[in-house]
């Protein structure tokens, strides 16, 4: 995610010797805040092809900070993707039924005139007989390579204005074993920087906010922290808190000089969301925080990647939910809004059919480390494309889309009038085009307002594009797919080993 201070889990090391002190502590307390902005000047619909003119001016600082932080976040990607230095995979999805999304009419590239369901589908839930028992340990029926059939070259465009979702008032009732975490969209300038939601810690529960990050696998929260600016967990008021002497240190920023750092100790406690709770969940209890983190809206971070890469060596919160049989399905689904503070959510154990239109298209997970899928290339206007053979990490904790530099250069070469600007790709602001990722031979369109990051300067006719080049230090075949893409596609993370995308209603 982007912000002047990148609030991202990047590297978490557990240390036995004493840690060096962080920078000068900041004041205790402080509430979360939201930076409101006026609506974008372009019409905020979900059309797949649209001019990107009238854009605001691009501020390169957040993008530079995010790119800098990603070097640390993916510092061990080479080892992890090669199966080196991984924690044991406990396969907590064992015994859960295979997830089957609801049947919905398929809608192609420009399908505004196609029929739609006459009634709003309810939140998907399994029949009571299909719920896992507390003693079940058999393997799931689904395989890591299972996927829905699809026609090669099928184009998944964004919704047109005629495809607007029904007027939804409230949510359908939740089924047993399913729970929704509402997310707040933290907006800075013209960007949806990060999405955070409430998580309960302790007994009795204390509600605190966490950033949702499918690109990391550890949970951390400030605990009795003198100098941490945001709300924090009070361990002395929890009867189930258990501390330890194992030290943890977290680095957010490559800038050094004491910036972007927190430190603390490993702890366990009851952690939950709504009725779904985990006993003895491990997390890093942060005791010190550098002063440059005091402007972030959330208190902590919830890693949602596979526990095989957790620096604590402990299962993730979601894996613990599965192991303790708190959910009906071994999935979680993510809906992200666009420049709208409310309306985003994570659906634990469920698929919210009110947030999606059309079928779910599945992509097998390549490595049970990050949520990695195969990326075949990029396309422009569904007529020109550049091929690739990449491993793409689907990362809700990253704002933009990052590609190897050669692929990014070849992509921008497809766009007439494109140029280099401030080490980024720039395109004419008045260009009308459709940009898409190619996954398993199918194209998935990116909303033009998300691809456009703003003018290179106030008087320029060039706008910075939302596909950025990764620098040195990354695997040469790695791509990172962030919220810029996920705002257009309702995403389903299935622990049987697949990631699915359905067109998002995006409540826009």
GROMACS .gro file of C-alpha atoms in nm, residues 31 34 48 62 104 225 353:
model
    7
   31UNK     CA    1  -0.733   0.803   1.704
   34UNK     CA    2  -0.943   0.932   0.725
   48UNK     CA    3  -1.390  -0.124  -1.926
   62UNK     CA    4   0.422   0.722  -0.209
  104UNK     CA    5  -2.457  -1.704  -1.222
  225UNK     CA    6   0.332   0.043   2.398
  353UNK     CA    7  -2.264  -1.305  -0.409
   0.00000   0.00000   0.00000
